[in-house]
Short mmCIF file of C-alpha atoms and ligand atoms in Angstrom, two decimals:
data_model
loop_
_atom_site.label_atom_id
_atom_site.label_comp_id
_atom_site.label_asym_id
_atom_site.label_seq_id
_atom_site.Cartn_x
_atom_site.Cartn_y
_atom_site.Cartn_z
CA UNK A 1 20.89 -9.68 -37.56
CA UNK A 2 23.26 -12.39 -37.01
CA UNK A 3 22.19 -16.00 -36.04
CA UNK A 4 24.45 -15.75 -33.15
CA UNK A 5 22.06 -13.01 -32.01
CA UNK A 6 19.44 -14.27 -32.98
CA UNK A 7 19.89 -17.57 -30.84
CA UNK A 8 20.62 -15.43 -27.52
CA UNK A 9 17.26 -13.87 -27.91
CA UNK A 10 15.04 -17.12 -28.39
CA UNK A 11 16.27 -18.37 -25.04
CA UNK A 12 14.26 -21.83 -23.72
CA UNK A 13 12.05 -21.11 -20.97
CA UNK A 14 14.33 -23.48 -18.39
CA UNK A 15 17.30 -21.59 -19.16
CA UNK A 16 15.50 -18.47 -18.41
CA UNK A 17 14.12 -19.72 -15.22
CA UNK A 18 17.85 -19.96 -14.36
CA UNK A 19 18.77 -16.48 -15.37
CA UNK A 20 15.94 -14.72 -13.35
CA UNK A 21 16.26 -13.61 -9.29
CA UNK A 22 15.22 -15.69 -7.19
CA UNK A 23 12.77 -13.38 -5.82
CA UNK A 24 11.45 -13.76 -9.13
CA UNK A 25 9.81 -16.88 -8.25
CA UNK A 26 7.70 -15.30 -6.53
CA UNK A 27 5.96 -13.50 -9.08
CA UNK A 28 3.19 -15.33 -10.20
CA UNK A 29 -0.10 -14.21 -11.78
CA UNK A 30 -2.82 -14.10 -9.37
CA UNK A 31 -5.92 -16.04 -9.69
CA UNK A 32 -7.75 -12.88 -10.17
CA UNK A 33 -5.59 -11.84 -13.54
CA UNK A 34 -6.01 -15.08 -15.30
CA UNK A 35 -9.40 -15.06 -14.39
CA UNK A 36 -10.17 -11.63 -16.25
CA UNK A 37 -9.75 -12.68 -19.57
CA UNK A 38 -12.44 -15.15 -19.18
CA UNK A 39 -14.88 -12.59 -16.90
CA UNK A 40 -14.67 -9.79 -19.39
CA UNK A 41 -16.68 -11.53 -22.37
CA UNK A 42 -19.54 -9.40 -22.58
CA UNK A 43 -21.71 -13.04 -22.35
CA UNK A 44 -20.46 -13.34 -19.01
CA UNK A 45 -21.75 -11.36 -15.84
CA UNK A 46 -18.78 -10.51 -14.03
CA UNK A 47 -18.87 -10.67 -10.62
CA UNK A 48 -15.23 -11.07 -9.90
CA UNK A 49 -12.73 -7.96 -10.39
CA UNK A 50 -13.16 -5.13 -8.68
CA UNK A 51 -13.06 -2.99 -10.61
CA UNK A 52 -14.83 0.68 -9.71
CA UNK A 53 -18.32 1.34 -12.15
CA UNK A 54 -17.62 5.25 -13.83
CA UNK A 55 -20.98 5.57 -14.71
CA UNK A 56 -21.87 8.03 -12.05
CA UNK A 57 -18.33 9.78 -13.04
CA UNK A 58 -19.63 12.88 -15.34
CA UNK A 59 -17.23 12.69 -18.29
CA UNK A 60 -17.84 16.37 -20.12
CA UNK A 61 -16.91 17.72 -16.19
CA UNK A 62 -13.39 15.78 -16.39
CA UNK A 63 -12.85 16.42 -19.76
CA UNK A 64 -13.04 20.22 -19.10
CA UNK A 65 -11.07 19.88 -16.02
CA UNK A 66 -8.35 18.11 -17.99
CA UNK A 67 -9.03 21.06 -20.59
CA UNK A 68 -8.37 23.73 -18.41
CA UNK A 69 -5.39 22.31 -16.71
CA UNK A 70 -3.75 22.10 -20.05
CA UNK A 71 -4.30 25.03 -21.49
CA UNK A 72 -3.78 26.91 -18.65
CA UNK A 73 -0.84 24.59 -16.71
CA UNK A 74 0.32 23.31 -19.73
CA UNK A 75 3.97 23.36 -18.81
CA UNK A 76 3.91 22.15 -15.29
CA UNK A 77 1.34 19.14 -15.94
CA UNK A 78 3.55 17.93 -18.70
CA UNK A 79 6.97 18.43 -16.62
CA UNK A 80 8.80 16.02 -14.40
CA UNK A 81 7.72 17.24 -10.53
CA UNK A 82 8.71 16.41 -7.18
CA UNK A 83 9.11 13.26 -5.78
CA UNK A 84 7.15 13.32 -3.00
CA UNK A 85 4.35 14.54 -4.59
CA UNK A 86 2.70 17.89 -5.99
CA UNK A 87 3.13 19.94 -2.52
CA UNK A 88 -0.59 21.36 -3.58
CA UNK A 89 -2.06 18.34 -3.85
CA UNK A 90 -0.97 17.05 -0.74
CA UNK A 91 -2.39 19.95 1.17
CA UNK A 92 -5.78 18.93 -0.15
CA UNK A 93 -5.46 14.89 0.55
CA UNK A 94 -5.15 16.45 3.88
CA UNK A 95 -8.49 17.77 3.79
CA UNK A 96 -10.11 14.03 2.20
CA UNK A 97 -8.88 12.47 5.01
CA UNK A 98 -9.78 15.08 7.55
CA UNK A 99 -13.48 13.54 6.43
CA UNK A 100 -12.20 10.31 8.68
CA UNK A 101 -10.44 12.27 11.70
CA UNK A 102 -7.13 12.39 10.89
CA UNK A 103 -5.17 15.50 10.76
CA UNK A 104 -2.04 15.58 9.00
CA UNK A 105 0.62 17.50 7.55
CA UNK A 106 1.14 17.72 4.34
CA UNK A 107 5.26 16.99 4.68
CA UNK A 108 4.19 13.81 5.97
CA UNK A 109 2.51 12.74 2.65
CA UNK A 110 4.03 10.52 0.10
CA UNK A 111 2.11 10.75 -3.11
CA UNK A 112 2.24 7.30 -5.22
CA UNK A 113 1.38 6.01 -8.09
CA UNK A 114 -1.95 4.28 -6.88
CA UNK A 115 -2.22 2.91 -3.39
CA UNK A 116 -0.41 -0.49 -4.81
CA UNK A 117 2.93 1.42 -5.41
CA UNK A 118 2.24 2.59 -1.73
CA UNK A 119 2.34 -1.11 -0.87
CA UNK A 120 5.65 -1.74 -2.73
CA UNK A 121 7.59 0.53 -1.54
CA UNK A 122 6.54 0.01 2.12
CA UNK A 123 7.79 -3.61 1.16
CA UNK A 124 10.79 -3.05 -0.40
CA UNK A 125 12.02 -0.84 2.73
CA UNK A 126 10.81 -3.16 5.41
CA UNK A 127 10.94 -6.64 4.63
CA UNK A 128 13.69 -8.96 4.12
CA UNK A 129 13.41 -12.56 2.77
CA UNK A 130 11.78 -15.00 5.66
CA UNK A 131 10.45 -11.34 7.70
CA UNK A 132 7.02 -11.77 9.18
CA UNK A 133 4.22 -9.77 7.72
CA UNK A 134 0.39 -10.58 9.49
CA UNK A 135 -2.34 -9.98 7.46
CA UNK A 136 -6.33 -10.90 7.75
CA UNK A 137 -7.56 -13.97 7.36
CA UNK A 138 -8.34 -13.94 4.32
CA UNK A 139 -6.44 -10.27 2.57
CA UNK A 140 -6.54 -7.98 -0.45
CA UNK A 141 -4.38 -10.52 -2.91
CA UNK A 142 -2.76 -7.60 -4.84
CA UNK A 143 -0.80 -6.89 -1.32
CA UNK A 144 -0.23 -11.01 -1.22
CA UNK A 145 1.43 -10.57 -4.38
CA UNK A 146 3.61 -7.81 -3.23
CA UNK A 147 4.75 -9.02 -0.20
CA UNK A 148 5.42 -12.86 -1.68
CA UNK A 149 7.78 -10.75 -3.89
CA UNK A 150 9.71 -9.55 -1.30
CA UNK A 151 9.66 -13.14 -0.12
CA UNK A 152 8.11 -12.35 3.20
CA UNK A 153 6.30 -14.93 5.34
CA UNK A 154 2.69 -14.04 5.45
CA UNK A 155 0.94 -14.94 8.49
CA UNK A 156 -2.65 -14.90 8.60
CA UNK A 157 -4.67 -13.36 11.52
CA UNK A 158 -8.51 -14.84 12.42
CA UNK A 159 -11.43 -12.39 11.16
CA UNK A 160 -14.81 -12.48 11.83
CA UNK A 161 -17.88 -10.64 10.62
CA UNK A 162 -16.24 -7.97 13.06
CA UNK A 163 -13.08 -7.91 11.40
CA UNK A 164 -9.59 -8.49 12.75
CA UNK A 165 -9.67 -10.67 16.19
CA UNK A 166 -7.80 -8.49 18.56
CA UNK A 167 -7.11 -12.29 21.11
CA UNK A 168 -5.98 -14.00 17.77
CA UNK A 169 -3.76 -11.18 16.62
CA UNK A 170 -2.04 -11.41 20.25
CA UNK A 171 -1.93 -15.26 20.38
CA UNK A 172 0.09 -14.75 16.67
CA UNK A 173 2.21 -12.62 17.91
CA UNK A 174 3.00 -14.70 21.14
CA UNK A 175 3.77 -18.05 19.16
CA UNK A 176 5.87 -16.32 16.34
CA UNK A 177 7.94 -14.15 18.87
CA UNK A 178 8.51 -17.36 20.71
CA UNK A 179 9.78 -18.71 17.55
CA UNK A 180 11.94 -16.12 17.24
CA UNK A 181 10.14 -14.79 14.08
CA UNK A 182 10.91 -11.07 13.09
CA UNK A 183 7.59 -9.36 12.87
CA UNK A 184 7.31 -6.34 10.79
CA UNK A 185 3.87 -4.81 10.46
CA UNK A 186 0.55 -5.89 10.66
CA UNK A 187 -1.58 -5.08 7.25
CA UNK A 188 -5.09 -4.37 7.30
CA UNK A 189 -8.04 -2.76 5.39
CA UNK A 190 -10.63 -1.88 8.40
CA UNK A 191 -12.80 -0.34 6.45
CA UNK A 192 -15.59 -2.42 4.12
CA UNK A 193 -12.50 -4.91 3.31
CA UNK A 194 -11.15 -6.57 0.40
CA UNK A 195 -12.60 -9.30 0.26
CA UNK A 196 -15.28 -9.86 2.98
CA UNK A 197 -16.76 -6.48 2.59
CA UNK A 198 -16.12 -6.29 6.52
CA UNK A 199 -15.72 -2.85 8.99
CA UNK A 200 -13.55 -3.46 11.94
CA UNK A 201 -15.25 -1.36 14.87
CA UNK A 202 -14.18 1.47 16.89
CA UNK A 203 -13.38 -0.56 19.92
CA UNK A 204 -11.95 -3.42 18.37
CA UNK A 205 -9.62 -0.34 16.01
CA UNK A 206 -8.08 0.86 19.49
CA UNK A 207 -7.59 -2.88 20.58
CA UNK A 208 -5.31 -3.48 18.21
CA UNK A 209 -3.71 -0.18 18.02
CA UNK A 210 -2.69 -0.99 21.54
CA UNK A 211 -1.58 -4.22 20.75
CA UNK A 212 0.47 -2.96 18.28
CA UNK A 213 2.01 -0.13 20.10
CA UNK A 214 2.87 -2.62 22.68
CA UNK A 215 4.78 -4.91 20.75
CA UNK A 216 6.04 -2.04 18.31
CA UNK A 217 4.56 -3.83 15.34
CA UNK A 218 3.94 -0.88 12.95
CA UNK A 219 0.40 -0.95 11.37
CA UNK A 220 0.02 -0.37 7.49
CA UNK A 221 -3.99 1.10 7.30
CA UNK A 222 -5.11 0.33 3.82
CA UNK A 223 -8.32 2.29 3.23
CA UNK A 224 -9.04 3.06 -0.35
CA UNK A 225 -13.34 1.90 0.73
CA UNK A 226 -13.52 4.32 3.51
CA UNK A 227 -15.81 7.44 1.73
CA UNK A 228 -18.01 4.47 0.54
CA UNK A 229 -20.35 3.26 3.04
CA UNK A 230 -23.47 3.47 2.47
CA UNK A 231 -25.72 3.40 5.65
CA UNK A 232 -23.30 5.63 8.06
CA UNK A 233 -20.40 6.68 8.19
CA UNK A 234 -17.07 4.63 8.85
CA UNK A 235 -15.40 5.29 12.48
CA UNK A 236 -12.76 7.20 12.11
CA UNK A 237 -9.25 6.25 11.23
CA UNK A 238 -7.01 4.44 12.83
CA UNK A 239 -4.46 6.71 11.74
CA UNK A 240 -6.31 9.20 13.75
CA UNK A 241 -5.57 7.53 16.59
CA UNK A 242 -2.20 7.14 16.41
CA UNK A 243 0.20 9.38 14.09
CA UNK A 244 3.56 7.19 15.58
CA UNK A 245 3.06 3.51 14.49
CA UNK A 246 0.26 3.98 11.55
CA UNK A 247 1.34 3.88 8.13
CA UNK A 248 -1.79 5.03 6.61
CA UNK A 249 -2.76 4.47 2.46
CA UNK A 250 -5.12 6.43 0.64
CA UNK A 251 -6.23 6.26 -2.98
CA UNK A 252 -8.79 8.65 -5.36
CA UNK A 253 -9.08 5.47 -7.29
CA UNK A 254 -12.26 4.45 -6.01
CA UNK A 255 -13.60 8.10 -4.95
CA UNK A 256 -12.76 9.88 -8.48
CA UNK A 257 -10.97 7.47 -10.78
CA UNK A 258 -8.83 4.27 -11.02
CA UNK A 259 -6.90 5.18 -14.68
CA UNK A 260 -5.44 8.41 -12.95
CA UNK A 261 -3.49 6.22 -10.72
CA UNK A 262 -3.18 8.51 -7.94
CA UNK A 263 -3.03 7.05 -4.22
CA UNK A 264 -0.65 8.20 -1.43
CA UNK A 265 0.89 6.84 1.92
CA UNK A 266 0.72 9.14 5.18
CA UNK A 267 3.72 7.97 7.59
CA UNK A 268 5.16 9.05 10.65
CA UNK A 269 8.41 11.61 10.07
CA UNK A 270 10.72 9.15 10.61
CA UNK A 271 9.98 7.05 7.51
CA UNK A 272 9.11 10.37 4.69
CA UNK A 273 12.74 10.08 3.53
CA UNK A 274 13.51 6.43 3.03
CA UNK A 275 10.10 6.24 1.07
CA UNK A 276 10.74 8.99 -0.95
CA UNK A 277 13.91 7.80 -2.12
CA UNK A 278 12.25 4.05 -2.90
CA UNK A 279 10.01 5.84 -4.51
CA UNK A 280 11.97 7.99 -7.38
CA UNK A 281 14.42 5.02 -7.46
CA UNK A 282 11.28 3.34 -9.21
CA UNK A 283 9.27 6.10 -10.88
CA UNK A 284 11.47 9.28 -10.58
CA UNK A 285 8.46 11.28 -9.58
CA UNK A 286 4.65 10.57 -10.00
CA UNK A 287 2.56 12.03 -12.81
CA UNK A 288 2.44 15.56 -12.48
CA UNK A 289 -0.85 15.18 -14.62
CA UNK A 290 -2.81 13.03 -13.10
CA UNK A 291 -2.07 14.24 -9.73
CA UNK A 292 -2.68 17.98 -11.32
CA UNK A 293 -6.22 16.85 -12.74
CA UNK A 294 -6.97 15.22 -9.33
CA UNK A 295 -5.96 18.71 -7.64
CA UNK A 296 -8.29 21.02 -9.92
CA UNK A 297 -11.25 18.45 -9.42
CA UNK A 298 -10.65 18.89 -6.02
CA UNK A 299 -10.99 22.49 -6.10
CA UNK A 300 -13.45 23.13 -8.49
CA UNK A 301 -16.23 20.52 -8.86
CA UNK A 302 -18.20 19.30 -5.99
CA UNK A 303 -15.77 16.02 -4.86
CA UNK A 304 -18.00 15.26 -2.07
CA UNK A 305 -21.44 15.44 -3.70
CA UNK A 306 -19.88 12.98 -6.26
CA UNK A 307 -18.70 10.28 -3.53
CA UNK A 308 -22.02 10.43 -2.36
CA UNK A 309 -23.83 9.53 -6.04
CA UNK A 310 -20.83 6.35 -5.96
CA UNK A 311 -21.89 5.73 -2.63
CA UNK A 312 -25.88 5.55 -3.91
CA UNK A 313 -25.01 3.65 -7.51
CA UNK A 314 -22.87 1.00 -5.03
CA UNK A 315 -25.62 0.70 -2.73
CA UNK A 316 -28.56 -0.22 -5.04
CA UNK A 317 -26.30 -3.01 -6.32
CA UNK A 318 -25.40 -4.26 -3.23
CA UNK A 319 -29.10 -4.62 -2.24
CA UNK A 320 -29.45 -6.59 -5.60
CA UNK A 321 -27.08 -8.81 -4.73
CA UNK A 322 -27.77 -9.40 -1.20
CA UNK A 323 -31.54 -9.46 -1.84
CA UNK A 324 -30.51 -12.06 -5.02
CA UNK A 325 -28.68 -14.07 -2.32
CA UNK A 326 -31.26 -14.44 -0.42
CA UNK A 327 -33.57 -15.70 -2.79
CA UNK A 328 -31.53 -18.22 -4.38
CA UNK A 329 -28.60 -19.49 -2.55
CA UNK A 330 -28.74 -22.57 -0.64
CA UNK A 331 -29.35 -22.67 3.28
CA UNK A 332 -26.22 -24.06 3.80
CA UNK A 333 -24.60 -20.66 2.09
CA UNK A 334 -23.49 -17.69 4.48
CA UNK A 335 -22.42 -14.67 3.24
CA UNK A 336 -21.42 -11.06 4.72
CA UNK A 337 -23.21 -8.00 4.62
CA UNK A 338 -21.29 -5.12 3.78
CA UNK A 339 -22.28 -1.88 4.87
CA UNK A 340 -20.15 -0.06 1.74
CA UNK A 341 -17.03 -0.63 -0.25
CA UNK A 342 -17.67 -3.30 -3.42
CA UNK A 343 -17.30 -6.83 -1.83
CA UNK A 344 -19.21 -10.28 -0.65
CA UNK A 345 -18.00 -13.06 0.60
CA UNK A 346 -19.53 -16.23 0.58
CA UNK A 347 -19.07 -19.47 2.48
CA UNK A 348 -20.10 -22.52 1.28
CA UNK A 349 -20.29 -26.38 2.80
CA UNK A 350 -16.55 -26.89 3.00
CA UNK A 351 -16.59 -29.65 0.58
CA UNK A 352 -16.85 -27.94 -2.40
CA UNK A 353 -14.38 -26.35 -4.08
CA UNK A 354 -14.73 -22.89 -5.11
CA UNK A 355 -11.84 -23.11 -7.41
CA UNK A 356 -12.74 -26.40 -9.24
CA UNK A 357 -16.28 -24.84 -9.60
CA UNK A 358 -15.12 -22.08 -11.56
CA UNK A 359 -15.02 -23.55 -15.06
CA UNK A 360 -18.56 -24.85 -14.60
CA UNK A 361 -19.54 -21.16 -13.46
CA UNK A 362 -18.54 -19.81 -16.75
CA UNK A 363 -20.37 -22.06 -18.66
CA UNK A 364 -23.04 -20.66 -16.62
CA UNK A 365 -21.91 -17.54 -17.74
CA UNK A 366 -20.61 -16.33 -14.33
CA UNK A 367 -17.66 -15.38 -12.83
CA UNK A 368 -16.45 -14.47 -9.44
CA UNK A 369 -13.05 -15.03 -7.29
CA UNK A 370 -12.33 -18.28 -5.71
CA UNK A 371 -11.31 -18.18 -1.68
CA UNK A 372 -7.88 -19.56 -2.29
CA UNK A 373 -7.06 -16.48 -3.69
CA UNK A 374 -7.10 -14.24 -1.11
CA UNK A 375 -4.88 -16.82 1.29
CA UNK A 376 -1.44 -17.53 1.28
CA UNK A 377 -1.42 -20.69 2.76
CA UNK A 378 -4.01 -22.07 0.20
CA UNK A 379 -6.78 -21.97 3.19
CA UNK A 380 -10.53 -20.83 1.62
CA UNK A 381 -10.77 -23.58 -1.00
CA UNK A 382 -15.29 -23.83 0.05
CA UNK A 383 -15.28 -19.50 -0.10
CA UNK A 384 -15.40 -17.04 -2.94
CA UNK A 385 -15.78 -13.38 -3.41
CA UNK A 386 -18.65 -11.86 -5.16
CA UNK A 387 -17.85 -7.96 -6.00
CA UNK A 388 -21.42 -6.02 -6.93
CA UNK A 389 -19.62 -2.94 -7.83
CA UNK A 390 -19.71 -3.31 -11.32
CA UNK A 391 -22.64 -4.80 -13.50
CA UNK A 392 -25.78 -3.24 -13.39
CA UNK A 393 -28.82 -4.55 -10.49
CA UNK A 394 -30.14 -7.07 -13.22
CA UNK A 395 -27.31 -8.27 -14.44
CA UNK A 396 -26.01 -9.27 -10.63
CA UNK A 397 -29.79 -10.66 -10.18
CA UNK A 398 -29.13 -12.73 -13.52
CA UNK A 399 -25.65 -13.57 -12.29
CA UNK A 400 -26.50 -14.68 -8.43
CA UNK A 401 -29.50 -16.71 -9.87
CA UNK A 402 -27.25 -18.88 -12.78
CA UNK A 403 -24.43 -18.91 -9.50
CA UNK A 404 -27.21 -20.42 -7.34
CA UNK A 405 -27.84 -23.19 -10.00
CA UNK A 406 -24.01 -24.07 -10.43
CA UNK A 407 -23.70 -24.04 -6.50
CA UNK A 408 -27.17 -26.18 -5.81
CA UNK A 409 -25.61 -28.74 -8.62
CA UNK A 410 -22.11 -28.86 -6.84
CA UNK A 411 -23.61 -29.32 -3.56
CA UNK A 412 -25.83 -32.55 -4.58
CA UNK A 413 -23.07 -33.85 -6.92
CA UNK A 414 -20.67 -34.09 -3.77
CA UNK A 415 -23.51 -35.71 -1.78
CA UNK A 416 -22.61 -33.31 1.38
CA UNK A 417 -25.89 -33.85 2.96
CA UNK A 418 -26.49 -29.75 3.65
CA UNK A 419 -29.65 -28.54 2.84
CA UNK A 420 -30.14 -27.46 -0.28
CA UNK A 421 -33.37 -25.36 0.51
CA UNK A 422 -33.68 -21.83 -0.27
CA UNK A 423 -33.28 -19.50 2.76
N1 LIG B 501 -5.75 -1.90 -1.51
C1 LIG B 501 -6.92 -2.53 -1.65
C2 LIG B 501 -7.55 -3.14 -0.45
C3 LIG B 501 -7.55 -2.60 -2.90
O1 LIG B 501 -8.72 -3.22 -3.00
C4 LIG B 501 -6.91 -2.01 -4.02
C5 LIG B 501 -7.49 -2.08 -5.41
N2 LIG B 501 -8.43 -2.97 -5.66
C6 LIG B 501 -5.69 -1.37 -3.82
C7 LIG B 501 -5.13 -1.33 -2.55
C8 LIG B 501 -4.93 -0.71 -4.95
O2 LIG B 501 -5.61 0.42 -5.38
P1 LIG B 501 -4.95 1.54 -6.27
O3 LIG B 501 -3.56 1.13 -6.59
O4 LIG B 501 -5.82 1.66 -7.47
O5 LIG B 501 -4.99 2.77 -5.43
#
């Protein structure tokens, strides 16, 4: 190699800041990701990603299925398909989410690659730098990260242990259309949400439909948590409610499993076409296996019987940690209290600071998500998210106790004068 070549490809970081997009600025890594390496020493209980626990997932079951598909489907699982998505797999996502009201048609389905492809190509066809996109107060931060990449302005909408504020989504809308702002969709996970752990009701789902409608601000439904709650069933869709202005995403990564990366979008006619085309400009066409292995453990194993064992292995750690809460957090602590999905959130006196706590927390050999991270206005320093999905119900007891400690210490260091009783 010469050195001439050699020189272009050792490149100083400041010249290569240069060289990038400028949307490229916008891609940072997100509190969560730098936060993994850390969470996932075995010494540490992890109580911060999210991500879904397989042990309920019978492996010998999925390893036949995958099997069978091969030796029987060899050549179309391991072939190129369409772009849009395996037509028969469609057909049966039509039948998941006829389980929350919605009837579709399959031609209306975009399989993607995961529900967080879903998210980037709904970006990359709607929003231009400076566009509005409202969000909860606070939001999943993988969709932060996406839309900051398309350099959108996120504007956060007021939540409360109810979800979404219908008045405070209006008022937003009000001041940012009198500022001549260009609004283009509202995001939101109503279901057992990412990361308060929150379930927007029925009446407060139609609310906001209308509002939406109204305004014609089209609403992106995120609802990979819906098949999880535990005590009763979610209300239905919002989708279900309105096929025009609903862009609806699904995903079998917390129903069957994450690694298949299989998730889908369900939009109204007018948008198949442009989304399509994002979508094999990216990925040509998603896996034809995974979204094959999906389809035969659809049709062959009992998919429904196996959401509800998730739904029971989630629940018994959710007790644990809400039960653990309760025993050891400080009375000047409030946290929700999710009826499904994999989520807490806590709020603490507001003069601590989740994020400066965190290092401290791992020496207590605990982990979980500061607030800030799920803001993109760097609001939530005094919150954090707890997710129970993962370790077992003693490790989370273990975890919520050493938390407790860290918190109780933080709390009399800054002298904040709360209560430090246990509730
Ligand atoms: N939306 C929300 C609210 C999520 O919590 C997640 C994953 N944690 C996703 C989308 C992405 O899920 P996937 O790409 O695995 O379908």
């Amino acid at each position: 190699m010469s050195t001439s070549i050699r020189r272009h490809q050792t490149g100083d970081p400041q010249n290569l800041e240069e060289r990038f997009a400028t949307r490229a600025a916008g891609m940072q890594a997100s509190e969560i990701r730098s936060l993994f390496a850390v969470a996932s020493r075995p010494e540490i209980v992890s109580l911060a990603g999210g991500m879904p626990n397989l042990s309920a997932l019978p492996m010998q079951m999925m390893a036949s299925v995958v099997h069978d598909l091969i030796a029987t489907n060899g050549a179309e699982a391991l072939q190129y398909g369409s772009g849009q998505g395996h037509p028969k797999l469609r057909e049966q996502i039509c039948d998941v989410m006829a389980l929350e009201g919605i009837r579709a048609n399959p031609d209306d389905i975009i399989v993607t690659t995961g529900s967080q492809q879903a998210l980037d190509l709904i970006s990359r066809i709607f929003i231009d730098p400076g566009d509005v996109v409202l969000v909860e107060a606070p939001s999943y931060v993988g969709a932060l990260g996406t839309f900051r990449q398309y350099e959108a302005q996120v504007v956060h909408v007021t939540m409360d242990d109810q979800g979404l504020v219908p008045e405070a989504l209006r008022q937003a809308i009000i001041s940012l259309r009198a500022a001549r702002q260009k609004i283009k969709f509202l995001y939101l996970i109503p279901n057992y949400q990412n990361p308060t752990g929150v379930l927007l009701p029925a009446d407060r789902r139609s609310e906001i439909l209308e509002i939406c409608q109204g305004e014609r601000i089209f609403v992106v439904e995120d609802n990979p948590y819906g098949l999880l709650g535990f005590d009763k069933p979610s209300p239905n869709a919002m989708r279900a409610q309105d096929s025009e202005n609903v862009i609806y995403l699904g995903s079998f990564s917390k129903t069957i499993a994450a690694g298949l990366r299989v998730g889908w979008a369900l939009v109204p006619p007018s948008l198949k076409e442009k989304l399509v085309i994002a979508s094999e400009s990216s990925i040509l066409c998603p896996s034809n296996f995974t979204q094959l292995t999906i389809s035969s453990y659809l049709a062959d194993q009992p998919w429904r019987d196996q959401i509800a064992s998730f739904c029971e292995l989630y629940k018994v750690r959710r007790d644990a940690m809400l039960e653990s809460l309760q025993e050891h957090f400080p009375a000047s602590a409030t946290w929700t209290k999710p009826g499904g999905g994999f989520y807490v959130w806590v709020n603490l006196p507001p003069e601590i600071d989740t994020k400066l706590m965190v290092p401290k927390a791992i020496v207590a050999k605990v982990a979980y998500v500061p607030g800030t991270a799920f803001y993109a206005d760097g609001f939530g320093t005094w919150a954090m998210r707890l997710s129970y999905c993962h370790p077992t119900p003693e490790r989370i007891r273990e975890g919520v106790k050493a938390l407790s400690h860290v918190v109780k210490q933080e709390i009399e260091r800054r002298g904040s004068g709360y209560s430090i009783g246990n509730k």
